[in-house]
Coordinates of C-alpha atoms in Angstrom, one line a residue:
M1 CA 0.3 -15.7 8.9
A2 CA -1.7 -15.2 11.8
D3 CA -3.9 -19.0 12.3
G4 CA -5.4 -18.8 15.1
G5 CA -3.4 -16.6 17.5
P6 CA -3.0 -12.8 17.9
V7 CA -3.8 -10.2 15.2
E8 CA -1.6 -6.9 15.0
H9 CA -3.7 -4.0 14.8
G10 CA -2.7 -0.4 13.9
Y11 CA -0.2 1.4 12.4
P12 CA 3.3 -0.2 13.7
H13 CA 4.5 -0.2 10.0
L14 CA 3.5 3.3 8.3
E15 CA 6.6 5.0 7.6
T16 CA 7.7 1.8 5.4
V17 CA 4.5 1.6 4.2
R18 CA 4.9 5.2 2.8
S19 CA 8.4 4.5 2.0
A20 CA 7.0 1.9 -0.2
I21 CA 4.3 3.8 -2.2
T22 CA 6.6 6.5 -2.7
A23 CA 9.2 3.8 -4.2
L24 CA 6.5 2.6 -6.4
Y25 CA 6.4 5.9 -8.0
K26 CA 10.3 6.2 -8.6
R27 CA 10.6 3.1 -9.8
L28 CA 7.3 2.6 -12.4
S29 CA 6.4 6.2 -13.2
Y30 CA 3.7 7.7 -12.6
D31 CA 2.3 6.7 -16.1
T32 CA 3.1 3.1 -15.4
V33 CA 1.1 2.9 -11.8
H34 CA -2.0 4.2 -14.2
T35 CA -1.7 1.4 -15.6
F36 CA -3.2 -0.6 -13.1
D37 CA -6.3 1.5 -12.4
T38 CA -8.4 -1.7 -12.8
S39 CA -8.3 -4.2 -9.7
V40 CA -7.9 -7.6 -10.1
A41 CA -11.9 -8.6 -10.1
P42 CA -13.3 -11.4 -7.9
A43 CA -14.9 -13.0 -10.6
D44 CA -11.4 -13.8 -11.8
V45 CA -10.6 -15.4 -8.9
A46 CA -13.1 -16.7 -7.3
F47 CA -12.7 -20.6 -6.2
C48 CA -14.9 -23.1 -5.0
D49 CA -14.6 -26.3 -3.3
Q50 CA -16.3 -28.1 -6.5
D51 CA -12.8 -26.5 -8.1
D52 CA -10.1 -28.9 -8.9
L53 CA -7.4 -27.3 -6.6
Y54 CA -4.4 -27.7 -8.9
L55 CA -6.1 -26.4 -11.8
G56 CA -7.6 -23.6 -10.0
A57 CA -4.9 -22.5 -8.4
Q58 CA -2.8 -22.5 -12.0
R59 CA -5.7 -20.6 -13.2
V60 CA -6.0 -18.0 -10.6
A61 CA -1.7 -17.6 -10.6
R62 CA -2.1 -16.8 -14.4
E63 CA -4.6 -14.3 -13.4
M64 CA -2.2 -12.5 -11.3
V65 CA 0.5 -12.9 -13.9
R66 CA -1.8 -11.0 -16.5
H67 CA -2.9 -8.8 -14.1
L68 CA 1.3 -7.4 -13.5
R69 CA 2.0 -7.9 -17.1
L70 CA 4.7 -10.0 -16.7
P71 CA 6.2 -11.4 -19.6
D72 CA 6.8 -15.0 -20.6
A73 CA 6.3 -16.1 -16.5
R74 CA 4.9 -19.4 -15.9
V75 CA 3.8 -19.5 -12.4
I76 CA 3.5 -23.8 -11.4
V77 CA 1.7 -23.8 -7.6
S78 CA 2.2 -27.1 -5.3
F79 CA 1.4 -27.4 -1.6
R80 CA 2.9 -28.5 1.4
S81 CA 2.8 -28.6 5.1
M82 CA 5.1 -25.7 6.3
E83 CA 5.4 -22.1 8.9
H84 CA 4.5 -19.5 6.8
A85 CA 1.4 -18.7 4.1
A86 CA 3.9 -19.6 1.0
S87 CA 6.8 -19.4 -0.7
V88 CA 8.6 -18.6 -4.3
E89 CA 11.8 -19.7 -5.8
L90 CA 13.0 -16.8 -7.3
T91 CA 15.3 -17.3 -10.2
A92 CA 15.7 -16.2 -13.6
G93 CA 12.3 -18.3 -15.3
P94 CA 10.8 -18.6 -17.6
E95 CA 9.1 -20.9 -15.1
Y96 CA 8.6 -20.1 -11.4
F97 CA 7.8 -22.2 -8.6
I98 CA 5.2 -21.3 -5.6
E99 CA 4.5 -23.3 -2.9
L100 CA 1.6 -22.7 -0.9
N101 CA 0.6 -24.0 2.7
D102 CA -1.4 -26.9 3.0
R103 CA -4.2 -25.3 4.9
F104 CA -5.3 -23.9 1.9
R105 CA -6.4 -27.2 0.4
H106 CA -9.2 -26.6 2.8
H107 CA -9.6 -22.9 2.6
R108 CA -9.5 -22.2 -1.2
K109 CA -11.4 -19.2 -1.0
D110 CA -7.7 -17.8 0.5
I111 CA -5.6 -19.0 -2.4
G112 CA -6.0 -15.8 -4.1
A113 CA -4.7 -13.7 -2.1
A114 CA -1.3 -15.8 -0.8
L115 CA -0.7 -15.9 -4.7
A116 CA -1.3 -12.6 -5.3
H117 CA 1.7 -11.8 -2.8
E118 CA 3.8 -14.6 -3.9
V119 CA 3.4 -13.4 -8.1
M120 CA 4.0 -9.6 -6.5
H121 CA 7.7 -11.3 -5.1
V122 CA 8.7 -12.0 -8.6
Y123 CA 7.1 -8.9 -10.5
L124 CA 9.5 -6.7 -8.2
H125 CA 12.2 -9.2 -8.2
R126 CA 12.4 -8.4 -12.1
L127 CA 12.0 -5.1 -11.0
G128 CA 14.9 -5.1 -9.1
L129 CA 13.2 -3.6 -6.7
S130 CA 12.9 -4.4 -2.9
F131 CA 14.0 -2.8 0.4
P132 CA 16.8 -4.1 2.9
G133 CA 15.8 -6.9 5.4
T134 CA 13.4 -9.7 5.1
R135 CA 10.6 -7.7 7.2
A136 CA 11.0 -4.3 5.1
N137 CA 10.7 -6.3 1.9
E138 CA 8.2 -8.3 2.8
I139 CA 6.2 -4.4 4.0
L140 CA 7.0 -3.4 0.2
T141 CA 5.7 -6.9 -1.5
D142 CA 2.3 -6.5 0.6
T143 CA 2.0 -2.4 -0.3
A144 CA 2.7 -3.3 -4.0
T145 CA 0.3 -5.8 -4.0
T146 CA -2.8 -3.8 -2.8
Y147 CA -1.3 -0.7 -4.7
L148 CA -1.2 -2.0 -7.9
G149 CA -4.7 -3.6 -7.5
A150 CA -4.3 -7.2 -6.2
G151 CA -3.9 -7.0 -2.7
W152 CA -7.8 -6.4 -1.4
L153 CA -7.9 -9.9 -1.4
L154 CA -5.3 -9.8 1.2
L155 CA -7.3 -7.7 3.6
D156 CA -10.3 -9.9 2.4
A157 CA -8.7 -13.5 3.9
Y158 CA -8.1 -11.0 7.4
R159 CA -11.3 -12.5 9.7
E160 CA -11.1 -12.7 13.6
D161 CA -13.8 -13.5 16.2
G162 CA -13.6 -14.4 19.8
A163 CA -12.3 -18.3 19.1
S164 CA -10.3 -17.4 16.0
S165 CA -8.4 -15.6 13.5
Q166 CA -7.0 -15.6 10.0
K167 CA -4.4 -12.8 8.8
L168 CA -2.8 -12.9 5.5
G169 CA 0.7 -11.0 5.0
Y170 CA 3.0 -8.8 7.0
L171 CA 1.2 -5.5 7.3
T172 CA -1.8 -4.8 10.0
P173 CA -5.5 -5.7 8.7
E174 CA -5.8 -1.2 8.8
E175 CA -2.8 -1.1 7.3
F176 CA -3.8 -2.5 4.4
G177 CA -7.4 -1.0 4.5
Y178 CA -5.0 2.8 4.8
V179 CA -3.0 1.2 1.6
L180 CA -5.7 0.0 -0.2
A181 CA -7.5 3.6 0.4
K182 CA -4.6 5.1 -0.9
R183 CA -5.3 3.3 -4.0
A184 CA -8.9 4.2 -3.8
L185 CA -8.7 8.0 -3.9
V186 CA -6.6 8.2 -6.8
F187 CA -8.5 5.5 -9.1
G188 CA -11.8 5.8 -7.8
E189 CA -12.9 2.7 -6.7
A190 CA -14.9 0.7 -4.1
P191 CA -13.4 -1.7 -3.1
E192 CA -15.7 -2.2 0.4
T193 CA -18.2 -3.7 -2.3
W194 CA -15.4 -6.8 -3.0
F195 CA -15.2 -7.6 0.8
T196 CA -16.9 -11.2 1.9
S197 CA -15.0 -10.6 5.5
A198 CA -17.0 -7.9 8.0
Q199 CA -13.5 -7.1 10.2
A200 CA -11.6 -6.8 6.3
Y201 CA -14.7 -3.6 5.6
T202 CA -14.3 -2.2 9.4
A203 CA -10.2 -2.4 8.8
Y204 CA -10.5 -0.6 5.3
T205 CA -13.0 2.0 7.0
K206 CA -10.3 2.6 9.9
G207 CA -7.9 2.8 7.1
L208 CA -9.8 5.1 4.9
A209 CA -10.0 7.8 7.7
R210 CA -6.2 7.8 8.0
A211 CA -5.8 7.8 4.5
R212 CA -8.5 10.9 4.1
H213 CA -6.3 12.4 7.6
D214 CA -3.1 12.2 5.2
G215 CA -4.9 15.3 3.3
Q216 CA -6.4 17.2 5.7
Q217 CA -2.6 18.6 6.9
P218 CA -1.2 21.8 6.7
P219 CA -0.2 23.2 4.8
L220 CA -2.7 22.1 2.8
T221 CA -5.7 24.2 2.5
A222 CA -7.6 21.7 3.8
A223 CA -6.4 21.4 6.6
G224 CA -8.7 22.3 9.8
W225 CA -9.2 25.1 12.2
A226 CA -6.6 23.7 14.6
G227 CA -3.7 22.7 12.5
R228 CA -4.1 25.3 10.7
R229 CA -3.8 27.9 13.7
R230 CA -1.0 25.4 14.5
Y231 CA 0.5 26.1 11.5
A232 CA 0.7 29.7 11.4
K233 CA 2.2 29.7 15.2
D234 CA 4.5 27.4 13.3
R235 CA 5.7 29.8 11.0
R236 CA 5.7 32.9 13.1
Y237 CA 8.3 31.2 14.9
A238 CA 10.2 30.2 11.9
L239 CA 10.6 33.5 10.7
D240 CA 12.0 34.7 13.9
H241 CA 14.2 31.6 13.8
G242 CA 14.8 30.3 10.7
T243 CA 13.5 27.3 11.5
G244 CA 10.6 25.9 13.0
P245 CA 10.1 24.6 16.7
R246 CA 9.9 21.1 16.0
E247 CA 12.0 18.8 14.2
E248 CA 9.3 16.1 13.6
G249 CA 5.4 16.5 12.0
P250 CA 3.8 17.2 9.3
Y251 CA 5.9 19.7 7.8
S252 CA 9.0 21.5 8.5
F253 CA 10.6 24.4 7.7
S254 CA 13.7 25.7 6.7
R255 CA 16.4 29.0 5.3
P256 CA 18.9 28.1 3.2
D257 CA 20.4 31.2 3.3
A258 CA 20.1 34.3 5.9
A259 CA 18.8 36.6 3.2
G260 CA 16.8 33.5 1.1
P261 CA 13.0 33.1 1.7
L262 CA 11.5 30.7 4.3
R263 CA 10.4 27.4 3.1
V264 CA 7.9 24.6 4.1
S265 CA 9.1 20.9 3.4
F266 CA 5.8 18.6 3.8
A267 CA 4.9 15.5 2.2
C268 CA 2.3 14.7 -0.7
P269 CA -0.7 13.6 0.6
T270 CA -0.8 10.8 -2.4
C271 CA 2.6 9.6 -2.6
H272 CA 4.5 11.0 0.2
Q273 CA 7.3 12.5 -2.0
R274 CA 8.3 15.4 0.1
I275 CA 7.1 19.2 -1.2
R276 CA 9.3 21.9 -1.1
L277 CA 7.9 25.5 -0.8
P278 CA 8.1 29.3 -0.2
A279 CA 6.5 29.9 2.5
R280 CA 4.0 33.1 1.0
G281 CA 0.9 32.4 1.3
R282 CA -2.0 30.5 -1.2
T283 CA -0.2 28.5 -4.1
R284 CA -1.4 25.2 -5.5
A285 CA 1.2 23.1 -6.4
R286 CA 1.4 19.8 -8.6
C287 CA 3.6 16.9 -7.2
A288 CA 6.5 16.6 -10.0
L289 CA 6.0 12.4 -8.7
C290 CA 2.7 11.4 -9.4
R291 CA 1.5 14.9 -10.6
T292 CA -1.3 15.6 -7.8
L293 CA -2.2 19.4 -7.8
L294 CA -2.2 20.1 -4.1
D295 CA -4.0 23.9 -3.2
C296 CA -1.6 25.1 -0.5
D297 CA -1.6 28.0 2.0
T298 CA 1.8 28.4 2.9

């Protein structure tokens, strides 16, 4: 939680974020991910100063449990002084205990954001899905919260001006915007209408541009002229030498054996699972993981 301190910007965790999206599709399946096609509604997590603190927090926690379809999970919320925004006790249930930072007693509109992250910890714990290391696991939790429809609250909790700042979660504002945009492109949502923070809206528009850029990389036909020209040059090199000239980039070439066809490997722009196709021209491919239909010119 950045409370008055500097807020990190940009995309320093982008590869972990993309790996988290892939992991969600692999662990949950396409069908389960698409049961979360509707985000948490602003009205369902609204919290004003006139609401009772504890009853209101319990109400919002129940909404998060309902959204994630957690069975037999009763969440008990309390408040105490702590360094972080919140913490959750992960036990076998049926009760889960969440502690929120005392600051939320006076910043009640952001309680939903803190609870969304902590209840997602419960959900991932029950799934048995985690990443090694605390930081990577927290990035997974932020990504899952956002991609499954509750993380727009975390982005909306971001506020920054010349005198003060606030940000919840481990992702940067732009990374939250990126994951939220990935979700919006899949489910046809318009989350920008839910923001109360002007800075959150700006971060979302930046993330949306980055998310759209993923779908404009060769060998996808939506790639621009410069990308297509670079791709053609790299493919000619690979045909002569068996592999491409660059080890890193949006695509790579390989030839399993000397007599076999050249193949190109690239990431699905939706779930980032690697897709491998023969490098032989125009084709349509469907990602086996997220079922996205891709127009390619390999």
